[in-house]
């Protein structure tokens, strides 16, 4: 569960950067009204936090923010090392926050630098630790904002995706029509679609049609022309060209390969 978190955090003091080797547990540990903020990364293994009914996973790609004042329990499901940075901040918050990242190396690098600053125990090192932690938190908050934006765009595009899956055989499908289903401009539709799915709407449609054509060619079919028409191509030439683009084989070659 990824929580959209839009709270300012003003770091006052970085208290500790600790490593814990957690063993797998059968019984949870309960924490009542946490006295300090902390941010945790289960560098290896898995831990589950339970602030309520829904568990929050903490592993190498899911750092967790543990706010001051929060109540929760936690249980180590898979043995591993946990990196925990404890700090004081001006704010309080009553919910745990899970972040999803594609690469947590930035967290470990920040942790190692903060750990070194705290060992030095000088005013300059303390200031550097606050700076490093603020940068780490900013990176986590940006990852949450990116994930939230992606989900928001995905939901907005869902009418177009549903239409493509149900009407892929319609040869008149256009970006304008799909954008209209989503209630957005054609330019914004194309940009949003590529941002979420990594390809243009038309390439998505051609891939979908190719997969449907492969299913038809793998079963009893009348002719290549009928398959082309069944998946939305008025021209056998255009169908064959698109099919070869996405499979590396012409429809005829694909059928021969299946029968070997």
Coordinates of N, CA and C in Angstrom, one line a residue:
X1 N 0.8 -1.2 0.0 CA 0.0 0.0 0.0 C 0.9 1.2 0.0
X2 N 0.7 2.1 -1.0 CA 1.5 3.3 -1.0 C 0.6 4.5 -0.7
X3 N 1.0 5.3 0.3 CA 0.2 6.4 0.8 C 0.6 7.7 0.2
X4 N -0.3 8.4 -0.4 CA 0.1 9.8 -0.9 C 0.3 10.7 0.3
X5 N 1.5 11.2 0.5 CA 1.9 12.0 1.6 C 2.3 13.4 1.2
X6 N 1.6 14.4 1.7 CA 1.9 15.7 1.3 C 2.2 16.6 2.5
X7 N 2.8 16.1 3.5 CA 3.1 16.8 4.7 C 4.6 17.4 4.7
X8 N 4.8 18.6 5.1 CA 6.1 19.1 5.2 C 6.8 18.5 6.4
X9 N 8.1 18.2 6.3 CA 8.8 17.7 7.4 C 10.0 18.6 7.6
X10 N 10.1 19.2 8.7 CA 11.2 20.1 9.1 C 12.2 19.3 10.0
X11 N 13.3 18.8 9.5 CA 14.2 18.1 10.4 C 15.0 19.0 11.3
X12 N 14.9 18.7 12.6 CA 15.5 19.5 13.6 C 16.9 18.9 14.0
X13 N 16.9 17.6 14.1 CA 18.1 16.9 14.6 C 18.0 15.4 14.2
X14 N 19.2 14.9 13.7 CA 19.3 13.5 13.4 C 19.9 12.8 14.6
X15 N 19.2 11.9 15.1 CA 19.6 11.3 16.4 C 20.4 10.0 16.2
X16 N 20.1 9.2 15.3 CA 20.8 7.9 15.1 C 20.6 7.3 13.7
X17 N 21.6 6.6 13.3 CA 21.6 5.8 12.1 C 22.0 4.4 12.5
X18 N 21.1 3.5 12.7 CA 21.4 2.2 13.2 C 21.1 1.1 12.2
X19 N 21.8 0.0 12.3 CA 21.6 -1.2 11.5 C 21.1 -2.3 12.5
X20 N 20.1 -3.0 12.0 CA 19.6 -4.1 12.8 C 19.5 -5.4 11.9
X21 N 20.0 -6.5 12.4 CA 19.8 -7.8 11.7 C 18.6 -8.4 12.4
X22 N 17.4 -8.4 11.7 CA 16.2 -8.9 12.2 C 16.1 -10.4 11.9
X23 N 15.7 -11.2 12.9 CA 15.4 -12.6 12.6 C 13.9 -12.8 12.3
X24 N 13.6 -13.8 11.6 CA 12.2 -14.1 11.3 C 11.5 -14.3 12.7
X25 N 10.2 -13.8 12.8 CA 9.5 -13.8 14.1 C 8.2 -14.5 13.9
X26 N 7.7 -15.0 15.0 CA 6.3 -15.6 15.1 C 5.3 -14.6 15.7
X27 N 5.8 -13.8 16.6 CA 4.9 -12.8 17.3 C 5.4 -11.4 17.0
X28 N 4.4 -10.5 16.8 CA 4.7 -9.1 16.4 C 5.2 -8.3 17.6
X29 N 5.9 -7.2 17.3 CA 6.4 -6.2 18.4 C 5.5 -5.0 18.3
X30 N 5.0 -4.5 19.4 CA 4.0 -3.4 19.4 C 4.7 -2.1 19.8
X31 N 4.3 -1.0 19.1 CA 4.9 0.3 19.4 C 3.8 1.3 19.6
X32 N 3.7 1.9 20.7 CA 2.7 2.8 21.1 C 3.2 4.2 21.1
X33 N 2.5 5.1 20.3 CA 2.9 6.5 20.3 C 4.4 6.8 20.2
X34 N 4.9 6.5 19.0 CA 6.3 6.7 18.8 C 6.8 8.0 19.2
X35 N 8.0 8.0 19.9 CA 8.5 9.3 20.5 C 9.3 10.1 19.5
X36 N 9.8 9.4 18.4 CA 10.6 10.1 17.4 C 10.2 9.7 16.0
X37 N 10.5 10.5 15.0 CA 10.4 10.2 13.6 C 11.5 9.2 13.3
X38 N 11.2 8.3 12.3 CA 12.2 7.4 11.8 C 11.9 7.1 10.3
X39 N 12.9 6.7 9.6 CA 12.7 6.2 8.2 C 13.5 4.9 8.1
X40 N 12.8 3.9 7.6 CA 13.4 2.6 7.7 C 13.5 2.0 6.3
X41 N 14.5 1.2 6.0 CA 14.7 0.5 4.8 C 15.1 -0.9 5.1
X42 N 14.3 -1.9 4.8 CA 14.7 -3.3 5.0 C 15.6 -3.7 3.8
X43 N 16.9 -3.5 4.0 CA 17.9 -3.6 3.0 C 17.9 -5.0 2.4
X44 N 17.7 -6.0 3.2 CA 17.5 -7.4 2.8 C 16.4 -8.0 3.7
X45 N 15.7 -9.0 3.1 CA 14.6 -9.6 3.9 C 13.3 -8.7 3.8
X46 N 12.4 -9.1 4.6 CA 11.1 -8.5 4.6 C 10.5 -8.3 6.0
X47 N 9.9 -7.1 6.2 CA 9.2 -6.8 7.5 C 7.9 -6.3 7.1
X48 N 6.9 -6.6 7.9 CA 5.5 -6.0 7.7 C 5.1 -5.2 8.9
X49 N 4.7 -3.9 8.6 CA 4.2 -3.1 9.7 C 2.7 -3.1 9.6
X50 N 2.1 -3.1 10.8 CA 0.6 -3.1 10.9 C 0.1 -1.9 11.7
X51 N -0.2 -0.8 11.0 CA -0.7 0.4 11.7 C -2.2 0.2 11.9
X52 N -2.8 -0.8 11.2 CA -4.3 -1.1 11.2 C -4.5 -2.4 10.6
X53 N -5.6 -2.6 9.9 CA -5.9 -3.8 9.3 C -5.0 -4.2 8.1
X54 N -4.6 -3.2 7.3 CA -3.8 -3.4 6.1 C -2.3 -3.3 6.4
X55 N -1.6 -4.4 6.1 CA -0.1 -4.4 6.4 C 0.6 -3.6 5.4
X56 N 1.8 -3.1 5.9 CA 2.6 -2.3 5.0 C 4.0 -3.0 4.9
X57 N 4.3 -3.4 3.6 CA 5.6 -4.1 3.4 C 6.8 -3.2 3.5
X58 N 7.8 -3.6 4.1 CA 9.1 -2.9 4.1 C 10.1 -3.9 3.5
X59 N 10.7 -3.6 2.3 CA 11.8 -4.4 1.8 C 12.7 -3.5 1.1
X60 N 13.6 -4.0 0.2 CA 14.6 -3.1 -0.4 C 14.0 -2.1 -1.4
X61 N 12.8 -2.3 -1.8 CA 12.2 -1.3 -2.7 C 11.0 -0.5 -2.1
X62 N 10.8 -0.8 -0.8 CA 9.7 -0.1 -0.1 C 10.1 0.5 1.3
X63 N 10.8 1.6 1.3 CA 11.2 2.3 2.5 C 9.9 2.7 3.2
X64 N 9.9 2.8 4.5 CA 8.8 3.2 5.3 C 9.1 4.4 6.3
X65 N 8.2 5.4 6.3 CA 8.4 6.5 7.2 C 7.5 6.2 8.4
X66 N 8.2 6.3 9.6 CA 7.5 6.1 10.9 C 7.4 7.4 11.7
X67 N 6.3 8.0 11.6 CA 6.1 9.4 12.2 C 6.1 9.3 13.7
X68 N 6.5 10.4 14.3 CA 6.3 10.6 15.8 C 4.8 10.7 16.1
X69 N 4.5 9.9 17.1 CA 3.1 9.9 17.5 C 2.3 8.7 16.9
X70 N 2.9 7.9 16.1 CA 2.2 6.8 15.4 C 2.1 5.6 16.3
X71 N 1.1 4.8 16.1 CA 0.9 3.5 16.8 C 0.9 2.4 15.7
X72 N 1.7 1.3 16.0 CA 1.7 0.2 15.0 C 2.4 -1.0 15.7
X73 N 2.3 -2.1 15.0 CA 3.1 -3.3 15.3 C 3.9 -3.7 14.1
X74 N 5.0 -4.5 14.3 CA 5.7 -4.9 13.2 C 6.2 -6.3 13.5
X75 N 6.4 -7.1 12.3 CA 6.9 -8.4 12.4 C 7.8 -8.7 11.3
X76 N 8.9 -9.3 11.6 CA 9.9 -9.7 10.5 C 9.5 -11.0 9.9
X77 N 9.2 -11.0 8.6 CA 8.7 -12.1 7.9 C 9.9 -12.9 7.3
X78 N 10.9 -12.2 7.0 CA 12.1 -12.8 6.3 C 13.4 -12.1 6.9
X79 N 14.3 -12.9 7.4 CA 15.5 -12.4 8.0 C 16.3 -11.5 7.1
X80 N 16.8 -10.4 7.7 CA 17.6 -9.4 6.9 C 18.0 -8.2 7.6
X81 N 18.7 -7.3 7.0 CA 19.3 -6.1 7.6 C 18.3 -5.0 7.4
X82 N 18.0 -4.3 8.5 CA 17.2 -3.1 8.5 C 18.1 -1.8 8.7
X83 N 18.0 -0.8 7.9 CA 18.6 0.5 8.1 C 17.6 1.4 8.7
X84 N 17.9 2.0 9.8 CA 16.9 2.9 10.5 C 17.6 4.2 10.9
X85 N 17.0 5.3 10.4 CA 17.5 6.6 10.7 C 16.4 7.3 11.6
X86 N 16.8 7.6 12.8 CA 15.8 8.3 13.7 C 16.2 9.8 13.8
X87 N 15.1 10.6 13.9 CA 15.3 12.0 13.9 C 14.2 12.8 14.6
X88 N 14.4 14.0 14.9 CA 13.4 14.9 15.5 C 13.0 15.8 14.4
X89 N 11.7 16.1 14.4 CA 11.1 17.1 13.4 C 10.0 17.8 14.1
X90 N 9.6 19.0 13.6 CA 8.6 19.8 14.2 C 7.2 19.3 14.1
X91 N 7.0 18.5 13.1 CA 5.6 18.0 12.9 C 5.3 16.7 13.6
X92 N 4.0 16.4 13.7 CA 3.6 15.0 14.1 C 2.6 14.5 13.0
X93 N 2.5 13.2 13.0 CA 1.7 12.6 12.0 C 1.2 11.3 12.5
X94 N 0.0 10.9 12.2 CA -0.5 9.7 12.9 C -0.5 8.4 12.0
X95 N 0.0 8.5 10.8 CA 0.0 7.3 9.9 C 1.4 7.0 9.3
X96 N 1.6 5.7 9.2 CA 2.9 5.3 8.6 C 2.8 5.5 7.1
X97 N 3.9 5.8 6.4 CA 3.9 6.1 5.0 C 4.9 5.2 4.3
X98 N 4.4 4.4 3.3 CA 5.2 3.5 2.5 C 5.5 4.2 1.2
X99 N 6.8 4.0 0.8 CA 7.2 4.6 -0.5 C 7.6 3.4 -1.4
X100 N 7.5 3.6 -2.7 CA 7.9 2.6 -3.7 C 9.0 3.2 -4.5
X101 N 10.2 2.6 -4.6 CA 11.3 3.1 -5.4 C 11.7 2.0 -6.3
X102 N 12.4 2.4 -7.4 CA 12.9 1.4 -8.4 C 14.3 1.0 -8.0
X103 N 15.0 1.8 -7.2 CA 16.4 1.5 -6.8 C 16.6 2.2 -5.5
X104 N 17.0 1.5 -4.5 CA 17.1 2.0 -3.2 C 18.6 2.4 -2.8
X105 N 19.5 2.4 -3.8 CA 20.9 2.6 -3.6 C 21.1 4.0 -3.0
X106 N 20.2 5.0 -3.4 CA 20.3 6.4 -2.9 C 20.1 6.4 -1.3
X107 N 19.2 5.5 -0.9 CA 18.9 5.4 0.6 C 20.1 4.9 1.3
X108 N 20.7 3.8 0.8 CA 21.9 3.2 1.5 C 23.0 4.2 1.5
X109 N 23.3 4.9 0.4 CA 24.4 5.9 0.3 C 24.2 7.0 1.3
X110 N 22.9 7.5 1.4 CA 22.6 8.6 2.4 C 22.8 8.1 3.8
X111 N 22.4 6.8 4.1 CA 22.5 6.2 5.4 C 24.0 6.1 5.8
X112 N 24.9 5.7 4.9 CA 26.3 5.5 5.2 C 26.9 6.9 5.5
X113 N 26.5 7.9 4.8 CA 27.1 9.3 5.0 C 26.6 9.9 6.3
X114 N 25.3 9.6 6.6 CA 24.7 10.1 7.9 C 25.4 9.4 9.0
X115 N 25.6 8.1 8.9 CA 26.3 7.3 9.9 C 27.6 7.8 10.2
X116 N 28.4 8.2 9.2 CA 29.7 8.8 9.3 C 29.6 10.1 10.0
X117 N 28.7 11.0 9.7 CA 28.5 12.3 10.3 C 28.2 12.2 11.8
X118 N 27.4 11.2 12.1 CA 27.0 11.0 13.6 C 28.2 10.5 14.4
X119 N 29.1 9.8 13.8 CA 30.3 9.3 14.5 C 31.3 10.5 14.8
X120 N 31.3 11.5 13.9 CA 32.2 12.6 14.1 C 31.7 13.5 15.2
X121 N 30.4 13.6 15.4 CA 29.8 14.3 16.5 C 30.3 15.8 16.6
X122 N 30.3 16.5 15.5 CA 30.7 17.9 15.5 C 29.5 18.7 15.0
X123 N 29.4 20.0 15.3 CA 28.3 20.8 14.8 C 28.2 20.8 13.3
X124 N 29.4 20.8 12.7 CA 29.3 20.8 11.2 C 28.8 19.5 10.7
X125 N 29.2 18.4 11.3 CA 28.7 17.1 10.9 C 27.2 16.9 11.2
X126 N 26.8 17.5 12.3 CA 25.3 17.5 12.6 C 24.5 18.2 11.5
X127 N 25.0 19.3 11.1 CA 24.4 20.1 10.0 C 24.3 19.3 8.7
X128 N 25.5 18.6 8.4 CA 25.6 17.8 7.2 C 24.6 16.7 7.3
X129 N 24.4 16.0 8.5 CA 23.5 14.9 8.6 C 22.0 15.4 8.4
X130 N 21.7 16.6 8.9 CA 20.3 17.1 8.6 C 20.1 17.4 7.1
X131 N 21.2 17.9 6.5 CA 21.1 18.2 5.0 C 20.9 16.9 4.3
X132 N 21.7 15.8 4.6 CA 21.6 14.6 3.9 C 20.2 13.9 4.1
X133 N 19.7 14.0 5.3 CA 18.4 13.4 5.6 C 17.3 14.1 4.9
X134 N 17.4 15.5 4.9 CA 16.4 16.2 4.2 C 16.3 15.9 2.7
X135 N 17.5 15.7 2.1 CA 17.6 15.3 0.7 C 17.0 13.9 0.5
X136 N 17.3 13.0 1.4 CA 16.7 11.6 1.3 C 15.2 11.7 1.4
X137 N 14.6 12.4 2.3 CA 13.2 12.5 2.5 C 12.6 13.2 1.2
X138 N 13.2 14.2 0.7 CA 12.7 14.8 -0.5 C 12.7 13.9 -1.7
X139 N 13.7 13.0 -1.8 CA 13.7 12.0 -2.9 C 12.5 11.0 -2.7
X140 N 12.3 10.6 -1.4 CA 11.2 9.7 -1.2 C 9.8 10.4 -1.5
X141 N 9.7 11.6 -1.1 CA 8.4 12.3 -1.3 C 8.2 12.5 -2.8
X142 N 9.2 12.7 -3.6 CA 9.1 12.9 -5.0 C 8.7 11.5 -5.7
X143 N 9.2 10.4 -5.1 CA 8.9 9.1 -5.7 C 7.4 8.8 -5.4
X144 N 6.9 9.3 -4.2 CA 5.4 9.1 -3.9 C 4.6 10.0 -4.9
X145 N 5.0 11.2 -5.1 CA 4.3 12.1 -6.0 C 4.2 11.5 -7.4
X146 N 5.4 10.9 -7.9 CA 5.4 10.3 -9.2 C 4.5 9.1 -9.3
X147 N 4.5 8.3 -8.3 CA 3.6 7.1 -8.3 C 2.2 7.5 -8.3
X148 N 1.8 8.6 -7.5 CA 0.5 9.0 -7.4 C 0.0 9.6 -8.8
X149 N 0.9 10.4 -9.4 CA 0.6 11.0 -10.7 C 0.4 9.9 -11.8
X150 N 1.2 8.8 -11.7 CA 1.1 7.7 -12.7 C -0.2 7.0 -12.5
X151 N -0.6 6.8 -11.3 CA -1.9 6.1 -11.0 C -3.1 7.0 -11.5
X152 N -2.9 8.3 -11.2 CA -4.0 9.2 -11.6 C -4.1 9.2 -13.1
X153 N -3.0 9.2 -13.9 CA -3.1 9.2 -15.3 C -3.6 7.8 -15.8
X154 N -3.2 6.8 -15.2 CA -3.7 5.4 -15.5 C -5.2 5.3 -15.4
X155 N -5.7 5.9 -14.3 CA -7.2 5.9 -14.1 C -7.9 6.7 -15.2
X156 N -7.3 7.8 -15.5 CA -7.9 8.7 -16.5 C -7.9 8.1 -17.9
X157 N -6.9 7.2 -18.2 CA -6.8 6.5 -19.5 C -7.6 5.2 -19.6
X158 N -8.2 4.8 -18.5 CA -8.9 3.5 -18.4 C -10.0 3.4 -19.4
X159 N -10.8 4.4 -19.7 CA -11.9 4.3 -20.7 C -11.3 3.9 -22.1
X160 N -10.1 4.5 -22.5 CA -9.5 4.2 -23.7 C -9.0 2.8 -23.8
X161 N -8.3 2.3 -22.7 CA -7.8 1.0 -22.6 C -8.9 0.0 -22.7
X162 N -10.0 0.2 -22.0 CA -11.1 -0.7 -22.0 C -11.7 -0.8 -23.4
X163 N -11.8 0.4 -24.1 CA -12.4 0.4 -25.5 C -11.5 -0.4 -26.4
X164 N -10.2 -0.2 -26.3 CA -9.2 -0.9 -27.2 C -9.3 -2.4 -27.0
X165 N -9.4 -2.8 -25.8 CA -9.5 -4.3 -25.5 C -10.8 -4.9 -26.0
X166 N -11.9 -4.1 -26.0 CA -13.2 -4.6 -26.4 C -13.5 -4.4 -27.9
X167 N -12.8 -3.4 -28.5 CA -13.1 -3.0 -29.9 C -11.9 -3.0 -30.8
X168 N -10.9 -3.8 -30.5 CA -9.6 -3.8 -31.2 C -9.9 -4.1 -32.7
X169 N -11.0 -4.7 -33.0 CA -11.3 -5.1 -34.4 C -11.9 -3.9 -35.2
X170 N -12.2 -2.8 -34.6 CA -12.7 -1.7 -35.2 C -11.7 -0.9 -36.1
X171 N -11.7 -0.9 -37.4 CA -10.7 -0.3 -38.2 C -10.7 1.3 -38.2
X172 N -11.7 1.8 -37.5 CA -11.8 3.3 -37.5 C -11.3 3.9 -36.2
X173 N -10.7 3.2 -35.4 CA -10.1 3.7 -34.1 C -9.1 4.8 -34.4
X174 N -9.2 5.9 -33.7 CA -8.3 7.0 -33.8 C -7.9 7.6 -32.5
X175 N -6.8 8.3 -32.4 CA -6.4 9.0 -31.2 C -7.5 10.0 -30.7
X176 N -8.1 10.6 -31.7 CA -9.1 11.6 -31.4 C -10.3 11.0 -30.6
X177 N -10.7 9.8 -31.2 CA -11.8 9.1 -30.5 C -11.5 8.6 -29.1
X178 N -10.3 8.1 -29.0 CA -9.9 7.6 -27.7 C -9.7 8.7 -26.7
X179 N -9.2 9.8 -27.1 CA -9.0 11.0 -26.2 C -10.4 11.5 -25.8
X180 N -11.4 11.5 -26.7 CA -12.7 11.9 -26.4 C -13.4 11.0 -25.3
X181 N -13.1 9.7 -25.4 CA -13.6 8.8 -24.4 C -13.1 9.1 -23.0
X182 N -11.8 9.7 -23.0 CA -11.2 10.0 -21.7 C -11.5 11.4 -21.2
X183 N -12.1 12.2 -22.1 CA -12.5 13.6 -21.8 C -11.3 14.5 -21.8
X184 N -10.2 14.2 -22.6 CA -9.1 15.1 -22.6 C -8.7 15.4 -24.1
X185 N -7.8 16.3 -24.2 CA -7.4 16.7 -25.6 C -6.5 15.5 -26.2
X186 N -6.5 15.5 -27.5 CA -5.7 14.4 -28.2 C -4.2 14.5 -27.9
X187 N -3.7 15.7 -27.8 CA -2.2 15.9 -27.5 C -1.9 15.4 -26.1
X188 N -2.8 15.8 -25.2 CA -2.5 15.4 -23.8 C -2.7 13.9 -23.6
X189 N -3.7 13.3 -24.4 CA -3.9 11.9 -24.4 C -2.7 11.1 -24.8
X190 N -2.1 11.5 -26.0 CA -1.0 10.8 -26.5 C 0.2 10.9 -25.5
X191 N 0.5 12.1 -25.0 CA 1.6 12.3 -24.0 C 1.4 11.4 -22.8
X192 N 0.2 11.4 -22.2 CA -0.1 10.7 -21.0 C 0.0 9.2 -21.3
X193 N -0.5 8.7 -22.4 CA -0.5 7.3 -22.7 C 1.0 6.8 -22.8
X194 N 1.8 7.6 -23.5 CA 3.2 7.2 -23.7 C 3.9 7.2 -22.3
X195 N 3.6 8.2 -21.4 CA 4.2 8.3 -20.1 C 3.9 7.1 -19.3
X196 N 2.6 6.6 -19.4 CA 2.2 5.5 -18.5 C 2.6 4.1 -19.1
X197 N 2.4 3.9 -20.4 CA 2.6 2.6 -21.0 C 3.8 2.5 -21.8
X198 N 4.6 3.6 -22.0 CA 5.8 3.5 -22.7 C 5.8 3.4 -24.2
X199 N 4.6 3.4 -24.8 CA 4.4 3.3 -26.2 C 3.2 4.2 -26.6
X200 N 3.1 4.5 -27.9 CA 2.0 5.3 -28.4 C 0.7 4.5 -28.4
X201 N -0.5 5.1 -28.3 CA -1.7 4.4 -28.4 C -1.9 3.5 -29.6
X202 N -1.4 4.0 -30.8 CA -1.5 3.2 -32.0 C -0.6 1.9 -31.9
X203 N 0.6 2.1 -31.4 CA 1.5 0.9 -31.2 C 0.8 -0.1 -30.2
X204 N 0.2 0.4 -29.2 CA -0.5 -0.4 -28.2 C -1.6 -1.2 -28.9
X205 N -2.3 -0.5 -29.8 CA -3.4 -1.2 -30.5 C -2.8 -2.2 -31.5
X206 N -1.8 -1.9 -32.2 CA -1.2 -2.9 -33.1 C -0.6 -4.1 -32.4
X207 N -0.1 -3.9 -31.2 CA 0.4 -5.1 -30.4 C -0.8 -5.9 -30.0
X208 N -1.8 -5.3 -29.6 CA -3.0 -6.0 -29.2 C -3.6 -6.8 -30.3
X209 N -3.7 -6.1 -31.5 CA -4.2 -6.8 -32.7 C -3.3 -8.0 -33.1
X210 N -2.0 -7.8 -33.0 CA -1.1 -8.9 -33.3 C -1.3 -10.1 -32.4
X211 N -1.5 -9.9 -31.1 CA -1.7 -11.0 -30.2 C -3.0 -11.7 -30.5
X212 N -4.1 -10.9 -30.8 CA -5.3 -11.5 -31.2 C -5.2 -12.3 -32.5
X213 N -4.4 -11.8 -33.4 CA -4.2 -12.5 -34.7 C -3.4 -13.8 -34.5
X214 N -2.5 -13.8 -33.6 CA -1.7 -15.0 -33.3 C -2.6 -16.1 -32.7
X215 N -3.6 -15.6 -31.8 CA -4.6 -16.6 -31.3 C -5.4 -17.2 -32.4
X216 N -5.8 -16.4 -33.3 CA -6.7 -16.9 -34.4 C -5.9 -17.8 -35.4
X217 N -4.6 -17.4 -35.6 CA -3.8 -18.3 -36.5 C -3.4 -19.6 -35.9
X218 N -3.5 -19.6 -34.6 CA -3.1 -20.9 -33.8 C -4.3 -21.8 -33.8
X219 N -5.5 -21.3 -34.2 CA -6.7 -22.2 -34.2 C -7.2 -22.4 -35.6
X220 N -8.4 -22.9 -35.8 CA -8.9 -23.1 -37.2 C -9.3 -21.7 -37.7
X221 N -8.8 -21.4 -38.9 CA -9.2 -20.1 -39.5 C -9.4 -20.3 -41.0
X222 N -10.2 -19.4 -41.6 CA -10.5 -19.5 -43.0 C -9.4 -19.1 -43.9
X223 N -8.9 -17.8 -43.8 CA -7.8 -17.3 -44.6 C -7.1 -16.2 -43.9
X224 N -6.0 -15.8 -44.4 CA -5.2 -14.7 -43.8 C -6.0 -13.4 -43.9
X225 N -6.8 -13.3 -45.0 CA -7.6 -12.1 -45.2 C -8.7 -12.0 -44.2
X226 N -9.3 -13.1 -43.8 CA -10.3 -13.1 -42.8 C -9.7 -12.8 -41.4
X227 N -8.5 -13.3 -41.1 CA -7.9 -13.0 -39.9 C -7.6 -11.5 -39.8
X228 N -7.1 -10.9 -40.9 CA -6.8 -9.5 -41.0 C -8.0 -8.7 -40.7
X229 N -9.1 -9.0 -41.3 CA -10.4 -8.3 -41.1 C -10.9 -8.5 -39.7
X230 N -10.7 -9.7 -39.1 CA -11.2 -10.0 -37.8 C -10.5 -9.1 -36.7
X231 N -9.3 -8.7 -37.0 CA -8.5 -7.9 -36.0 C -8.4 -6.5 -36.3
X232 N -9.2 -6.0 -37.3 CA -9.3 -4.6 -37.6 C -8.5 -4.0 -38.7
X233 N -7.9 -4.9 -39.6 CA -7.2 -4.4 -40.8 C -8.0 -4.6 -42.0
X234 N -8.2 -3.5 -42.7 CA -8.9 -3.6 -44.0 C -8.0 -4.2 -45.1
X235 N -6.7 -4.0 -45.0 CA -5.8 -4.4 -46.0 C -4.9 -5.6 -45.5
X236 N -4.9 -6.7 -46.3 CA -4.0 -7.8 -45.9 C -2.6 -7.4 -45.9
X237 N -2.2 -6.5 -46.8 CA -0.8 -6.1 -46.9 C -0.4 -5.3 -45.6
X238 N -1.3 -4.4 -45.1 CA -1.0 -3.7 -43.9 C -1.0 -4.7 -42.7
X239 N -1.9 -5.6 -42.7 CA -1.9 -6.6 -41.6 C -0.6 -7.4 -41.6
X240 N -0.2 -7.9 -42.7 CA 1.1 -8.7 -42.8 C 2.3 -7.9 -42.4
X241 N 2.3 -6.6 -42.8 CA 3.4 -5.7 -42.5 C 3.5 -5.5 -40.9
X242 N 2.3 -5.2 -40.3 CA 2.3 -5.0 -38.9 C 2.6 -6.3 -38.1
X243 N 2.1 -7.4 -38.6 CA 2.3 -8.7 -37.9 C 3.8 -9.0 -37.9
X244 N 4.5 -8.8 -39.1 CA 5.9 -9.1 -39.1 C 6.7 -8.1 -38.3
X245 N 6.3 -6.9 -38.2 CA 6.9 -5.9 -37.4 C 7.0 -6.3 -35.9
X246 N 5.9 -6.9 -35.4 CA 5.8 -7.3 -34.0 C 6.2 -8.7 -33.7
X247 N 6.3 -9.6 -34.7 CA 6.7 -11.0 -34.4 C 7.9 -11.4 -35.2
X248 N 8.3 -10.7 -36.2 CA 9.5 -11.1 -37.0 C 9.2 -12.0 -38.1
X249 N 7.9 -12.5 -38.2 CA 7.5 -13.4 -39.2 C 6.2 -12.9 -39.9
X250 N 6.1 -13.3 -41.1 CA 4.8 -13.0 -41.8 C 3.7 -13.9 -41.2
X251 N 2.4 -13.7 -41.4 CA 1.4 -14.6 -41.0 C 1.6 -16.0 -41.5
X252 N 1.9 -16.1 -42.8 CA 2.1 -17.5 -43.4 C 3.3 -18.2 -42.7
X253 N 4.4 -17.5 -42.5 CA 5.6 -18.0 -41.9 C 5.3 -18.5 -40.4
X254 N 4.5 -17.7 -39.8 CA 4.1 -18.0 -38.4 C 3.3 -19.3 -38.3
X255 N 2.3 -19.5 -39.2 CA 1.5 -20.7 -39.3 C 2.4 -21.9 -39.6
X256 N 3.4 -21.8 -40.5 CA 4.3 -22.9 -40.9 C 5.1 -23.2 -39.6
X257 N 5.6 -22.2 -38.9 CA 6.4 -22.5 -37.7 C 5.6 -23.2 -36.6
X258 N 4.3 -22.9 -36.5 CA 3.4 -23.6 -35.6 C 3.2 -25.1 -35.9
X259 N 3.3 -25.4 -37.2 CA 3.0 -26.8 -37.7 C 4.2 -27.7 -37.7
X260 N 5.4 -27.1 -37.5 CA 6.6 -27.9 -37.5 C 6.6 -28.9 -36.3

